Each structure stands twice: as C-alpha cells, then as structure tokens.
Coordinates of C-alpha atoms in Angstrom, one line a residue:
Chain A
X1 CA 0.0 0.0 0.0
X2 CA 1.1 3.5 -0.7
X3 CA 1.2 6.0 2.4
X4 CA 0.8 9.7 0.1
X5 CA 3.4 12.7 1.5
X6 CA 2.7 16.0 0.8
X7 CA 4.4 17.4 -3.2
X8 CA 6.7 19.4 -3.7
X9 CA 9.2 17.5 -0.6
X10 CA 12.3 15.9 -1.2
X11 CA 11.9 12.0 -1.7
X12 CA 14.2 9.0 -1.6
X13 CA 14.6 9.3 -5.6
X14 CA 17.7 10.3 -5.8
X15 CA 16.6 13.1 -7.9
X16 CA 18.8 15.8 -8.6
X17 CA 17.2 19.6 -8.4
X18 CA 15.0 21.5 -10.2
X19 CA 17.6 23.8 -10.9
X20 CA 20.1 21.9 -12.1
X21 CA 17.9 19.6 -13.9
X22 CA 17.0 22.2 -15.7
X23 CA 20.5 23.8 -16.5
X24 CA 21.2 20.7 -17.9
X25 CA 17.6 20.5 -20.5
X26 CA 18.6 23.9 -21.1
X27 CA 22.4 23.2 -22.2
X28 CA 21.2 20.4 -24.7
X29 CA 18.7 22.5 -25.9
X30 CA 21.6 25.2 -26.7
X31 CA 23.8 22.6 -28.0
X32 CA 22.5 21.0 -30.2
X33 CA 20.2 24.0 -31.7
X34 CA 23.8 25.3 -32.3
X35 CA 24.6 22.6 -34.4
X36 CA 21.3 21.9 -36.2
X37 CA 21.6 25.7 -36.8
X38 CA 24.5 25.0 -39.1
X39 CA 27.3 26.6 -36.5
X40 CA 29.7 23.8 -35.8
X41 CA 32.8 26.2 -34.6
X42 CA 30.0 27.5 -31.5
X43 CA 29.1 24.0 -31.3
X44 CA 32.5 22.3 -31.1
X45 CA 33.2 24.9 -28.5
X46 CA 30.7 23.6 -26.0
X47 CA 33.1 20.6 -25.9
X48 CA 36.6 21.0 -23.1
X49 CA 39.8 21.1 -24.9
X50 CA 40.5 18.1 -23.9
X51 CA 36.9 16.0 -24.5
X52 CA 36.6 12.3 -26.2
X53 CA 33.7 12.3 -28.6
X54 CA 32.7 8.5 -29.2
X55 CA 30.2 6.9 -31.2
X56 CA 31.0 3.2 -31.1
X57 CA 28.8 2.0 -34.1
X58 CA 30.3 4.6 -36.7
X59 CA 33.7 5.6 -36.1
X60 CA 36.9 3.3 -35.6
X61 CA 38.4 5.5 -33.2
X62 CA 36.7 8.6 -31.1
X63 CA 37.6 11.7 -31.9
X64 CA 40.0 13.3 -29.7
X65 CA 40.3 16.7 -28.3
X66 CA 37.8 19.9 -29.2
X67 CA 40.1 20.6 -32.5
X68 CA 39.4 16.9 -33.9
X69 CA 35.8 17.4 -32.8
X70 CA 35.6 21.0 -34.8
X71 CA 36.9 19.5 -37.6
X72 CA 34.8 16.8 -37.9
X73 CA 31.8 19.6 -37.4
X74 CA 33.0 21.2 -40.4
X75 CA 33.4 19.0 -42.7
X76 CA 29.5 17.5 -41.3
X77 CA 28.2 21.1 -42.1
X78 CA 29.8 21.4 -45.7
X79 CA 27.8 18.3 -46.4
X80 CA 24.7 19.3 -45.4
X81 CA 25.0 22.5 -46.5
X82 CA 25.9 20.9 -50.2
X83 CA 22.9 18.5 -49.8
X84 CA 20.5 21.6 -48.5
X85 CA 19.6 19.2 -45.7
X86 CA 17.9 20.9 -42.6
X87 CA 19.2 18.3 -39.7
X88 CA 17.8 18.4 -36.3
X89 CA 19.0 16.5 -32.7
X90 CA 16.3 16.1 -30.7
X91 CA 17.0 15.0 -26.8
X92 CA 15.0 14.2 -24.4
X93 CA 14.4 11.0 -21.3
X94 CA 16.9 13.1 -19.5
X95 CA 19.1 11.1 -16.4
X96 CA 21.4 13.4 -14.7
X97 CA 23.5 11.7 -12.1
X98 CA 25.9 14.4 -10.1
X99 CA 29.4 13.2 -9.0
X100 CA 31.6 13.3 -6.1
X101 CA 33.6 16.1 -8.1
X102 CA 30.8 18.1 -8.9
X103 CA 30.7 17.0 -12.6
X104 CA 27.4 15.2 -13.8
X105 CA 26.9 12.2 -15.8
X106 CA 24.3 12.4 -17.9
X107 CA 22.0 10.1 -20.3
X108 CA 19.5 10.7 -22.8
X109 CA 17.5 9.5 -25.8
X110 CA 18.0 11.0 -28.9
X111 CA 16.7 11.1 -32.4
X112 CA 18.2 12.0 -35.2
X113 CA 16.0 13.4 -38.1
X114 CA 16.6 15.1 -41.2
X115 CA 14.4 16.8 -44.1
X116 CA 15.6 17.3 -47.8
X117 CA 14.7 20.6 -49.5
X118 CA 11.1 20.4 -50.6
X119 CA 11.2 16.8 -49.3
X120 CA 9.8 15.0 -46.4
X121 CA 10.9 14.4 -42.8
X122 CA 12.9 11.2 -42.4
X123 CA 13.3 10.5 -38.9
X124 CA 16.9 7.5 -39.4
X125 CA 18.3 6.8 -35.6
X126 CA 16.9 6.4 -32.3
X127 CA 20.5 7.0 -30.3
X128 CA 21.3 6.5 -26.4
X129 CA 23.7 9.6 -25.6
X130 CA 25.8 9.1 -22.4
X131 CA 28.2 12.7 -21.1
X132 CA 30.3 13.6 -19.0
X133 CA 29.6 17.1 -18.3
X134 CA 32.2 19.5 -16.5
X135 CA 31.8 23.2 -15.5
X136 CA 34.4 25.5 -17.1
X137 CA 34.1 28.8 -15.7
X138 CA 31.3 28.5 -14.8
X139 CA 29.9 27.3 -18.3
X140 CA 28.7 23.4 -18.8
X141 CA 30.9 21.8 -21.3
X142 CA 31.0 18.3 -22.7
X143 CA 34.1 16.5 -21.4
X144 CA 33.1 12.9 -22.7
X145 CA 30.1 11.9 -25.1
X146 CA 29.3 8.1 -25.9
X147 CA 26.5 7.5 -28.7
X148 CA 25.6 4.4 -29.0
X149 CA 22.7 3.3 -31.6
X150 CA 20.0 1.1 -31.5
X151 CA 20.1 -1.6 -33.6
X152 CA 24.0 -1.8 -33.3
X153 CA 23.8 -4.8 -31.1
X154 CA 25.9 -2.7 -28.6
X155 CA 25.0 -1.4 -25.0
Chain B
X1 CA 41.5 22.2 -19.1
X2 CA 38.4 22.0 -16.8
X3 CA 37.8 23.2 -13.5
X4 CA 34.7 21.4 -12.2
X5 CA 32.6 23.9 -9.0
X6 CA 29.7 21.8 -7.3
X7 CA 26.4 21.4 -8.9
X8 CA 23.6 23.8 -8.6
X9 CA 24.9 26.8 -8.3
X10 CA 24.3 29.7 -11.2
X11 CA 27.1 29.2 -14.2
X12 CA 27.2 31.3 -16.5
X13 CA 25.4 30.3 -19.5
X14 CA 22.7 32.9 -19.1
X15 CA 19.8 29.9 -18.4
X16 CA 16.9 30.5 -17.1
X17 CA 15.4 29.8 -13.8
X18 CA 14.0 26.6 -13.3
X19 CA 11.1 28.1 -11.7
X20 CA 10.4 29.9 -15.0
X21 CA 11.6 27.0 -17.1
X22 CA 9.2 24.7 -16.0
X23 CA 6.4 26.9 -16.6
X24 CA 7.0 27.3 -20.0
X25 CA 7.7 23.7 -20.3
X26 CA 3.7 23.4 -18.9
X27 CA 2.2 26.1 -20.7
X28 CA 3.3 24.3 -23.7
X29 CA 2.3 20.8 -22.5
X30 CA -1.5 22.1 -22.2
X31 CA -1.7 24.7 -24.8
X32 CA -0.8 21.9 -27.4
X33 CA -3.0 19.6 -25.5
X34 CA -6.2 21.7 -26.1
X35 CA -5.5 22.0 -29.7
X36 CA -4.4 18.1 -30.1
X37 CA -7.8 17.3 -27.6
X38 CA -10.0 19.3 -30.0
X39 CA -10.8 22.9 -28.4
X40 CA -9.9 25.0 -30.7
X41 CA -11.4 27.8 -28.8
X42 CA -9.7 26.7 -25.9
X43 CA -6.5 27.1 -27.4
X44 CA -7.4 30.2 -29.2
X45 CA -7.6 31.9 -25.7
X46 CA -4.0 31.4 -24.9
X47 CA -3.1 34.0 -27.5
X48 CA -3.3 37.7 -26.5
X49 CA -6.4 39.3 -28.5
X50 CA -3.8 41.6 -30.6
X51 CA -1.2 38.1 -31.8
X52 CA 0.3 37.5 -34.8
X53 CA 0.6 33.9 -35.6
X54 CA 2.9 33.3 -39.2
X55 CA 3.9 30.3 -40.5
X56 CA 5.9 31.1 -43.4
X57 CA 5.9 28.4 -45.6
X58 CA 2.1 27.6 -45.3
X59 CA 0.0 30.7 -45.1
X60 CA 0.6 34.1 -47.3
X61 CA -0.1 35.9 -45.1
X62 CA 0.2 35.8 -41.1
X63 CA -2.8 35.4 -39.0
X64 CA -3.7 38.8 -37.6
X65 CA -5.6 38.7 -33.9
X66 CA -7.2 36.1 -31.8
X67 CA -10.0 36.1 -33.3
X68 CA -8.8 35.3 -37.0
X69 CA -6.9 32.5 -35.0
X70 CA -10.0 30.9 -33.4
X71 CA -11.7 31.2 -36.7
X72 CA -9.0 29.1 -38.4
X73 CA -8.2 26.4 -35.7
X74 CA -11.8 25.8 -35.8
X75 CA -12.2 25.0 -39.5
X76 CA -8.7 23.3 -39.2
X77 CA -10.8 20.9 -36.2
X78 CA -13.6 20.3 -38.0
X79 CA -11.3 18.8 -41.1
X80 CA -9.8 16.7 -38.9
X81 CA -13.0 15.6 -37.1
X82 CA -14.5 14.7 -40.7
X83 CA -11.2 12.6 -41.4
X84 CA -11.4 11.0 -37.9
X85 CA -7.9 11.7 -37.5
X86 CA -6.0 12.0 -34.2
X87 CA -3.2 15.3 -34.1
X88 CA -0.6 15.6 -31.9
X89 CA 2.1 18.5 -31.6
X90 CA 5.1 17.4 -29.6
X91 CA 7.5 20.4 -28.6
X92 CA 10.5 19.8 -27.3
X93 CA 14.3 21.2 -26.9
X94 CA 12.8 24.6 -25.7
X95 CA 15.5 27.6 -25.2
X96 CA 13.5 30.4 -23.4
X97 CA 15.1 34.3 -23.4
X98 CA 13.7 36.3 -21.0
X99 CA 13.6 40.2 -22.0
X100 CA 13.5 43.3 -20.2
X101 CA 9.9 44.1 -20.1
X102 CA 9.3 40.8 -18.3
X103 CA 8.2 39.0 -21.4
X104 CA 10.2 35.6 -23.1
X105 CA 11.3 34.8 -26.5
X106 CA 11.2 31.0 -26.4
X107 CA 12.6 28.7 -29.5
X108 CA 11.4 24.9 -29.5
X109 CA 11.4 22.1 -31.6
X110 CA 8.1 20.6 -32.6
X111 CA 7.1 17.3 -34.2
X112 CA 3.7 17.3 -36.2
X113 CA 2.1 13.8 -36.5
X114 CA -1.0 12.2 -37.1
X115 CA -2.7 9.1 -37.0
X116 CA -6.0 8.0 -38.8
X117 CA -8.5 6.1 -38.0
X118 CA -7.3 2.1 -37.6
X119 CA -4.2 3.4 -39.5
X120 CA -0.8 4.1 -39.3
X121 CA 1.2 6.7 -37.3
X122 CA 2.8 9.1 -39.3
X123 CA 5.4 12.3 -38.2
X124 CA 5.3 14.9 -41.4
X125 CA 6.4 17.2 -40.4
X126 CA 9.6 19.3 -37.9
X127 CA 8.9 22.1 -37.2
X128 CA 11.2 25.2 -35.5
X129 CA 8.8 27.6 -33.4
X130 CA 9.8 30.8 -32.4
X131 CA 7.7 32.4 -29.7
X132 CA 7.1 35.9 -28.2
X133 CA 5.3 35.0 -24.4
X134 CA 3.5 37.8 -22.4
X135 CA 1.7 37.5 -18.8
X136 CA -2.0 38.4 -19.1
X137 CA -3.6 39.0 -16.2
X138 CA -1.1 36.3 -14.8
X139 CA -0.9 33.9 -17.6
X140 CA 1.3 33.0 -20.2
X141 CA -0.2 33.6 -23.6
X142 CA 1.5 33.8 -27.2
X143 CA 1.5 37.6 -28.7
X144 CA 3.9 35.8 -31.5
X145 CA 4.6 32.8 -33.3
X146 CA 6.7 31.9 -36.2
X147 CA 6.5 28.6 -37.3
X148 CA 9.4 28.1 -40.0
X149 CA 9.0 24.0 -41.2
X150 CA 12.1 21.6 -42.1
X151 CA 12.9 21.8 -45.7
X152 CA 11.3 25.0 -46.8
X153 CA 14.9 26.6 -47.7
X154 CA 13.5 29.1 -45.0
X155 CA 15.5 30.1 -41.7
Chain C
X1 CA -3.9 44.3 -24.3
X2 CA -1.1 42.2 -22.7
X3 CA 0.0 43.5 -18.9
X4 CA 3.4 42.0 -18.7
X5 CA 5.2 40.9 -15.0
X6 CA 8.6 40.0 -14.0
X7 CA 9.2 36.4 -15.1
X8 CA 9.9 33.7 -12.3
X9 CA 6.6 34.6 -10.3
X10 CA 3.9 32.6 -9.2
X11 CA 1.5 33.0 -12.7
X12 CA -2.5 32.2 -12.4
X13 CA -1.9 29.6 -14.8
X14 CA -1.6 26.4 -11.7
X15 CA 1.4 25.5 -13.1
X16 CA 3.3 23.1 -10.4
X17 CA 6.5 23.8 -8.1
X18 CA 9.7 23.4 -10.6
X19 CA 11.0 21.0 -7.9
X20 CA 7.7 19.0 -8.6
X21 CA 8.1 19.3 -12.4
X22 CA 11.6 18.2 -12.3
X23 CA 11.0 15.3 -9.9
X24 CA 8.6 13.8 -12.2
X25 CA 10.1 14.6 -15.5
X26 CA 13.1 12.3 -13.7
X27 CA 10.7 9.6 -12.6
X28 CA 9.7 9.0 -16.3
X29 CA 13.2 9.0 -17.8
X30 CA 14.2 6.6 -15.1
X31 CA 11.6 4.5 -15.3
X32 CA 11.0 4.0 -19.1
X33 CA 14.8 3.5 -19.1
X34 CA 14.6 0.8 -16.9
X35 CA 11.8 -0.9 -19.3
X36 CA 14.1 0.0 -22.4
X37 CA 16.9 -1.3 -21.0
X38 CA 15.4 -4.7 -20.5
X39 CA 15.0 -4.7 -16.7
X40 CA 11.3 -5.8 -16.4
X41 CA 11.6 -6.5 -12.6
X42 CA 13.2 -3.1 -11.5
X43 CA 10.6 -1.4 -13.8
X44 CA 7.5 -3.6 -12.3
X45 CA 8.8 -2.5 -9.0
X46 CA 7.9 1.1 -9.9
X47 CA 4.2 0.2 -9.3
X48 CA 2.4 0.2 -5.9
X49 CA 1.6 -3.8 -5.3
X50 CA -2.2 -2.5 -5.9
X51 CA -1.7 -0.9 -9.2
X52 CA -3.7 -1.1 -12.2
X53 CA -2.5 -1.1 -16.0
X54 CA -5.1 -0.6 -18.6
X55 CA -4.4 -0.1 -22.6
X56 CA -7.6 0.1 -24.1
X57 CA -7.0 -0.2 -27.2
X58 CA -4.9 -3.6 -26.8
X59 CA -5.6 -5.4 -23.3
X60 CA -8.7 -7.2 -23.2
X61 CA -8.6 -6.4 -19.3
X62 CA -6.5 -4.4 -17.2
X63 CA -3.3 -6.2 -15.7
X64 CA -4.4 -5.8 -11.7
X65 CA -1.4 -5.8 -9.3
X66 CA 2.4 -5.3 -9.5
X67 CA 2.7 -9.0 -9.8
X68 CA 0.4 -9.3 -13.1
X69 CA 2.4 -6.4 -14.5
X70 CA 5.7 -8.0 -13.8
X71 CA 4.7 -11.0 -15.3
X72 CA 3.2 -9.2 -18.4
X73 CA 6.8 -7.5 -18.5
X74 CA 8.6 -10.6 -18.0
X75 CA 7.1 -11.7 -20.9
X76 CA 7.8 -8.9 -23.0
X77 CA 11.0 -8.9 -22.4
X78 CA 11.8 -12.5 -23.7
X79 CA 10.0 -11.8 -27.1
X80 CA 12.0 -8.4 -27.5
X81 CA 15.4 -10.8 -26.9
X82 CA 14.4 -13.4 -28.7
X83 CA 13.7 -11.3 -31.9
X84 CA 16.8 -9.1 -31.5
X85 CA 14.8 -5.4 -31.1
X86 CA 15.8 -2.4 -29.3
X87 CA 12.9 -1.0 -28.0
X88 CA 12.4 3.1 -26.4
X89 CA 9.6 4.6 -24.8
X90 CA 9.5 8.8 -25.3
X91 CA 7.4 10.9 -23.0
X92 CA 7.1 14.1 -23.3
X93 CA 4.5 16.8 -23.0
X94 CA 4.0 16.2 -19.4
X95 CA 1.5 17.4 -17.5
X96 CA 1.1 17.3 -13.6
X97 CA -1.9 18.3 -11.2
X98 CA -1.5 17.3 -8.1
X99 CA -4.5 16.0 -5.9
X100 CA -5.4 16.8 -2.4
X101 CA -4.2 13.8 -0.7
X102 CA -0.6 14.4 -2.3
X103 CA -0.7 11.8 -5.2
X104 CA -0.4 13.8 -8.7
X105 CA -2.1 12.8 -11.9
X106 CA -0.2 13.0 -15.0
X107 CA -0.6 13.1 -18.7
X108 CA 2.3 13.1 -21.3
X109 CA 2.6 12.0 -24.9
X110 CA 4.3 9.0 -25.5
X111 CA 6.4 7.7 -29.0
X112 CA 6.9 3.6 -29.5
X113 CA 9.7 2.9 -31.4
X114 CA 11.9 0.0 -32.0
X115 CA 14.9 -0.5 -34.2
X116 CA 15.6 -4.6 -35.0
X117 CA 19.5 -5.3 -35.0
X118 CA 21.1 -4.0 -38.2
X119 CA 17.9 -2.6 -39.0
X120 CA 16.3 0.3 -39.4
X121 CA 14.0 2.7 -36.7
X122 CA 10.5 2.6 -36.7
X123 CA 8.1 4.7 -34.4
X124 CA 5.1 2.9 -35.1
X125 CA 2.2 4.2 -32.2
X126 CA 1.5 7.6 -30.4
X127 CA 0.2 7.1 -27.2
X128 CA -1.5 9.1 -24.3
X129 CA -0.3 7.8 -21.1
X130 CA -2.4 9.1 -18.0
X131 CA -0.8 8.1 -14.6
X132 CA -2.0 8.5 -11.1
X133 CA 1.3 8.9 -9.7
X134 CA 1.6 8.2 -5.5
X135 CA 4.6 8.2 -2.8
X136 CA 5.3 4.9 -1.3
X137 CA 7.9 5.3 1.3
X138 CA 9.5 8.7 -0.3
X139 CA 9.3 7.1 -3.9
X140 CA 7.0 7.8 -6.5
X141 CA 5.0 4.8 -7.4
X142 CA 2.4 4.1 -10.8
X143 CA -0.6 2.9 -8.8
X144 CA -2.8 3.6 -12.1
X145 CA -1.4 3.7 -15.6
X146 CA -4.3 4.4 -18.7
X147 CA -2.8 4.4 -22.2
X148 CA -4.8 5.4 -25.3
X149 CA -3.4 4.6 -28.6
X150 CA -4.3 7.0 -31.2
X151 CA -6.1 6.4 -34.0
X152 CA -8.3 4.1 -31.8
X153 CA -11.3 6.0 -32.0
X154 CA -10.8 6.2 -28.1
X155 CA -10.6 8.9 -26.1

C-alpha cells in the first residue's frame, strides 16, 4: 500500500534539483540547436579542450580533443550545407547523475531526423547519448560523449 | 582544461530559472494539449487578443488577432474531425530568453504527426517555433509565433 | 492588451512547483529507461503492489497488481530478446496536477519505437499515457497507468 506525502518535498529518488535539472535541458537545448543551426565552430566549443567524442557503431576511433571534434563539425556542415539538408538532434528522457567532483553524468535519448529541400521528414536513428559534463568557468561543457545506436547490437 | 565547482549553483550560460523553465515547459504541455484534444477555442484563448501567428511556408499571409486564430483552428478541427484523425504537436528542446519588459522569446522544436482512424502513425512534419510570451492578467499567452518547417529553404 | 510581470513569479496559470516538475520529468526517464533497458523487474517494482494497467485499445482487461504487471513485462521482455529489437519509450509533454491527498495525476505524450539489430528505426504508435502517480515510502510509485493509442477511436 502506498502512504501519500505531501508534493513538492524531497523523496528518496535520488533526484537531482530543479535547478540543475534544468540547466542541464537547457544546455542540450543550446547545443545541439547550435549545431542543427549550421554553427559547428560554436558547437565544437561547447566541448573541453580536452573531450573524447565516441560513437561506437560509426567511427573506428573517437575523436580526440575539441580541435578533432571542430573538424569533424565542419566537414559534417559542408555536407549538409551541399545537400541543402535541414538536420535536427532532438534529446529528451533526460538522467542526470551528479558526481563526487561536482561534474554530472548524464543520459538521454536522442533522435536523429533530417528533411531534404522540398522533401519529407525522415526521422533514421533512435540514439542512447551518455556525457560527462564539467563546469568551465562556470559554463557546462561536454568532457566525454558516448552515442551508441540502437540496432548496433551494442550497450 | 576543466575546473569542475559543485552542482547547482548559477554558471554562467545565461539559463533561465528553473522556476520559470518549468512553466513554460507546462504552458506548452497544455496549450498543445487543447488544440491536439479538439478545443480549438480553448487554445485560441492562450493568445493575446492583438497576436500575430505566421507560418511562413504555409499561409501568405500571417494570422492577424485572436480572433482570426480561433476562426481558423476551428475549421482546421472540423477537417480533422470529418477525417477522424487524431493530431498531436510534440514540442521539445525549448530555449527560453527572457527580455526586459518581463516578457520571453522561447525557440522549440516541434514534431507534427497524425494518425488516422485504424491506420498508421505518421510524423510529417519538424517544425522550429519561435515564440514571443506575455503574462495576461497572470498567464502566459502567445503575442507571437513563427512557425518556419524543415525543408522549406526558409530560416 | 497584454500587462506583462517580472518572469519567475507565481502565474495564475496552476502551473506546479519546478521541484515538482523536475521530480517527475526524472521519474519517467528513469523508469521508461529501466523498461528500455530490459530490466522488467526493476521497472515492475515502480508500481504500488495494488496498481492497475489498462491499454484500451490492446488489453482485453486491465493487468491488476504489481505482480500481473511483472509477469506481463517478464514476458515482454523475452519476445523483444528473442527477436533481437531495441525498444524506447519517449514521454514528453507532461502534465502534472497534483490532488489533495498528495498523489499527482499525469498526462504526457508517448512515442513507441523500435529499431531490430542492423535494422532500421520505426516509431510505429502515439500514445496518451495518464498516470495517477503516488509516494510509497519517499518514492514515486504508478498505482494507475491508462494508455490510449491514437487512432483508436478512443478517447
């Protein structure tokens, strides 16, 4: 039987706050509108100098560092721009798991759709994306990113 | 480098509250839930009498007032009601901007689908919607939206 | 005419707490996870022992008690290994109204997908998922679950 406590109280979830919850919706919402808004140099930058970009059921090897991340970005955006593909991330399912250091794991569900000039919506990957998210003066960046699609046969 | 500061605190990305987050994220949840449950007039009253509502790569020319609004969500429910067709507009990835006279520019995502009769789900259409929110009276309600679609060569 | 107010204040719109919001918004992405990544007993533990499942549009009769639901799941799970399929469960939309004896009732919009291994994504049923949401010992519990598939000619 359930025994009903007043809302609005902390419970024995293990859920983080409201306001960093929301940070967090609110940084995926920033970055990845910067990248489906064709601005992969502001996107790359949400990413620490130093961040591992993996995606185990499409590249050999993650890319390594902001720089190999940017360039990757580019050369994504020069396709897409040749193509006249709009492109759009969507996120949502949100986890956020806070750590001893004050950085947060995160995981989320993601889809990955894209629509042809004059052409219809194709909506190609469901995606699990896993961070590592670290504050950098004072600014969330993206330290570690795991993608990992369904269908790959891969956890 | 990164230098990681606890969780929760203010950073410095310039988000929003998560006391005014989440009630965006709400008015959104219910004013697409009156148009997607069939009140057209409903949903008509969540924009201010005087809004614009344009949706550039459907309608020549933008919907001027509430009332012009209400005129055309009704028709557009009575279409669907002849079609026995179930609507729903998902929104989603929302970045809100609030602005010096206390009002929000919000940008979201949104997902148009539908799904007959004994048929088949179908999403047609994404969608990027670009918001102007006012407090009436102590509500939220839309003075502007642009709705630009996916494929339309349109920013 | 539209009056306006500082953003973050209480609205007349009965919006719920952000801490509220949040709290939910985590239960579902928790709890769907839990289901999507094949962990039918953890997930059936997220109902009171007394809950009720009911999907009209599929169940001949609601599944009555935790134990009928982890059975159900159990099930489900074996067919979704045995055929190879990555399944995810989207909510979104969410809304929450809390009730007078602390228990909330939800609504959200719901996307079924499933991707088979090396194949390709298919979100085949929108769904409206209404919950009557309870606290069992600080945790919130599913004591009633009501999904309607659209296009069902249900309401």
């Amino acid at each position: 039987m359930s025994h009903p406590t007043p809302t609005g109280q902390s419970t024995a979830d293990g859920f983080v706050s409201a306001d960093l919850y929301t940070q967090i919706q609110q940084f995926y919402a920033r970055q990845m509108g910067l990248l489906d808004d064709g601005r992969p140099d502001d996107w790359a930058d949400t990413f620490t100098t130093d961040a591992v970009f993996a995606e185990a059921s499409r590249l050999n090897e993650p890319l390594r560092g902001r720089e190999a991340i940017r360039a990757s970005s580019r050369a994504r955006q020069e396709r897409l721009d040749a193509e006249k593909i709009d492109f759009r991330h969507w996120l949502g399912m949100l986890d956020v798991r806070p750590q001893d250091d004050g950085s947060v794991r995160t995981r989320a569900y993601a889809l990955a759709m894209r629509t042809p000039r004059g052409g219809r919506l194709e909506i190609f990957a469901s995606v699990v994306c896993r961070d590592h998210l670290v504050r950098v003066d004072g600014s969330w960046k993206v330290r570690q990113r795991d993608l990992t699609h369904d269908g790959s046969g891969l956890d």
